[in-house]
Amino acid sequence: MVRHNGLNGTTSQLTKGVVRDTARGVFQGKIVVERGADGTDARMGHHALILGERAEVDAKPELEIYADDVQCAHGNTVGNLDESALFYMQQRGIPADEARALLTQAFLIEVVDRIEHEGAREVVREWLTARL
């Protein structure tokens, strides 16, 4: 939960997740803009990738706005890998498992690239690459 209590606050939140096999992912995020928090600019995005027929994702992004003159938005998407992109990659000689890993990494890397601390960003990038 992110709570804005003062004037001109800013939030830019991006969450991405991947589930496979029989995994279940849950996202419940909330931004609250209290009275008096005029001028707030708050954005929340959640996007999930499902890599298995029995995997599932439940998402509940929320906004509660009690102030005037704000710009707030939230979004949510849940889907599978693009089959045409997989086909395209396989037609160019990339094995199916490697193509899936590359597309999954491309989906997640936007979040990794937002990590400001270079050392932490590289640790996460290496962890992600090893997991895929």
mmCIF file of N, CA, C and O in Angstrom, residues 2 4 29-33 42-44 60-66 71-75:
data_model
loop_
_atom_site.group_PDB
_atom_site.id
_atom_site.type_symbol
_atom_site.label_atom_id
_atom_site.label_comp_id
_atom_site.label_asym_id
_atom_site.label_seq_id
_atom_site.Cartn_x
_atom_site.Cartn_y
_atom_site.Cartn_z
ATOM 1 N N VAL A 2 0.501 2.195 -0.823
ATOM 2 C CA VAL A 2 1.161 3.499 -0.855
ATOM 3 C C VAL A 2 0.115 4.518 -0.432
ATOM 4 O O VAL A 2 -0.999 4.530 -0.962
ATOM 5 N N HIS A 4 -0.622 8.602 0.108
ATOM 6 C CA HIS A 4 -0.213 9.988 -0.100
ATOM 7 C C HIS A 4 -0.961 10.862 0.898
ATOM 8 O O HIS A 4 -2.192 10.876 0.912
ATOM 9 N N GLY A 29 -2.529 -4.569 -4.677
ATOM 10 C CA GLY A 29 -1.859 -3.306 -4.440
ATOM 11 C C GLY A 29 -2.878 -2.192 -4.290
ATOM 12 O O GLY A 29 -3.957 -2.239 -4.874
ATOM 13 N N LYS A 30 -2.531 -1.199 -3.507
ATOM 14 C CA LYS A 30 -3.460 -0.096 -3.265
ATOM 15 C C LYS A 30 -2.690 1.205 -3.141
ATOM 16 O O LYS A 30 -1.645 1.263 -2.504
ATOM 17 N N ILE A 31 -3.240 2.244 -3.771
ATOM 18 C CA ILE A 31 -2.760 3.599 -3.587
ATOM 19 C C ILE A 31 -3.903 4.393 -2.974
ATOM 20 O O ILE A 31 -5.017 4.374 -3.497
ATOM 21 N N VAL A 32 -3.617 5.056 -1.862
ATOM 22 C CA VAL A 32 -4.607 5.893 -1.188
ATOM 23 C C VAL A 32 -4.120 7.337 -1.253
ATOM 24 O O VAL A 32 -2.991 7.634 -0.860
ATOM 25 N N VAL A 33 -4.977 8.213 -1.765
ATOM 26 C CA VAL A 33 -4.680 9.646 -1.811
ATOM 27 C C VAL A 33 -5.619 10.312 -0.809
ATOM 28 O O VAL A 33 -6.827 10.407 -1.044
ATOM 29 N N ALA A 42 -0.100 9.583 -9.187
ATOM 30 C CA ALA A 42 0.154 8.210 -8.751
ATOM 31 C C ALA A 42 -0.228 7.227 -9.855
ATOM 32 O O ALA A 42 -1.343 7.275 -10.376
ATOM 33 N N ARG A 43 0.695 6.345 -10.177
ATOM 34 C CA ARG A 43 0.498 5.334 -11.228
ATOM 35 C C ARG A 43 0.867 3.962 -10.681
ATOM 36 O O ARG A 43 1.906 3.794 -10.055
ATOM 37 N N MET A 44 0.003 2.984 -10.934
ATOM 38 C CA MET A 44 0.263 1.605 -10.525
ATOM 39 C C MET A 44 -0.005 0.693 -11.714
ATOM 40 O O MET A 44 -1.061 0.739 -12.314
ATOM 41 N N LYS A 60 -5.697 -7.603 -7.892
ATOM 42 C CA LYS A 60 -6.672 -6.631 -7.402
ATOM 43 C C LYS A 60 -5.967 -5.293 -7.160
ATOM 44 O O LYS A 60 -5.648 -4.950 -6.030
ATOM 45 N N PRO A 61 -5.716 -4.532 -8.239
ATOM 46 C CA PRO A 61 -5.161 -3.193 -8.040
ATOM 47 C C PRO A 61 -6.274 -2.242 -7.604
ATOM 48 O O PRO A 61 -7.402 -2.332 -8.091
ATOM 49 N N GLU A 62 -5.969 -1.345 -6.654
ATOM 50 C CA GLU A 62 -6.996 -0.433 -6.134
ATOM 51 C C GLU A 62 -6.479 0.994 -6.024
ATOM 52 O O GLU A 62 -5.310 1.210 -5.726
ATOM 53 N N LEU A 63 -7.384 1.936 -6.224
ATOM 54 C CA LEU A 63 -7.140 3.353 -5.961
ATOM 55 C C LEU A 63 -8.236 3.860 -5.041
ATOM 56 O O LEU A 63 -9.414 3.574 -5.260
ATOM 57 N N GLU A 64 -7.853 4.595 -4.011
ATOM 58 C CA GLU A 64 -8.813 5.316 -3.175
ATOM 59 C C GLU A 64 -8.382 6.775 -3.197
ATOM 60 O O GLU A 64 -7.286 7.110 -2.757
ATOM 61 N N ILE A 65 -9.253 7.639 -3.702
ATOM 62 C CA ILE A 65 -8.887 9.041 -3.892
ATOM 63 C C ILE A 65 -9.867 9.921 -3.125
ATOM 64 O O ILE A 65 -11.067 9.882 -3.390
ATOM 65 N N TYR A 66 -9.318 10.700 -2.193
ATOM 66 C CA TYR A 66 -10.134 11.601 -1.379
ATOM 67 C C TYR A 66 -9.735 13.062 -1.582
ATOM 68 O O TYR A 66 -10.162 13.925 -0.833
ATOM 69 N N GLN A 71 -3.852 13.216 -10.492
ATOM 70 C CA GLN A 71 -3.748 12.364 -11.666
ATOM 71 C C GLN A 71 -3.374 10.978 -11.165
ATOM 72 O O GLN A 71 -2.261 10.778 -10.681
ATOM 73 N N CYS A 72 -4.312 10.050 -11.260
ATOM 74 C CA CYS A 72 -4.075 8.706 -10.754
ATOM 75 C C CYS A 72 -4.561 7.688 -11.780
ATOM 76 O O CYS A 72 -5.571 7.903 -12.444
ATOM 77 N N ALA A 73 -3.837 6.594 -11.882
ATOM 78 C CA ALA A 73 -4.227 5.541 -12.813
ATOM 79 C C ALA A 73 -3.700 4.204 -12.291
ATOM 80 O O ALA A 73 -2.686 4.146 -11.612
ATOM 81 N N HIS A 74 -4.420 3.157 -12.643
ATOM 82 C CA HIS A 74 -3.930 1.814 -12.371
ATOM 83 C C HIS A 74 -4.296 0.922 -13.543
ATOM 84 O O HIS A 74 -5.269 1.168 -14.250
ATOM 85 N N GLY A 75 -3.459 -0.092 -13.766
ATOM 86 C CA GLY A 75 -3.699 -1.009 -14.865
ATOM 87 C C GLY A 75 -3.247 -2.402 -14.498
ATOM 88 O O GLY A 75 -2.393 -2.587 -13.629
#
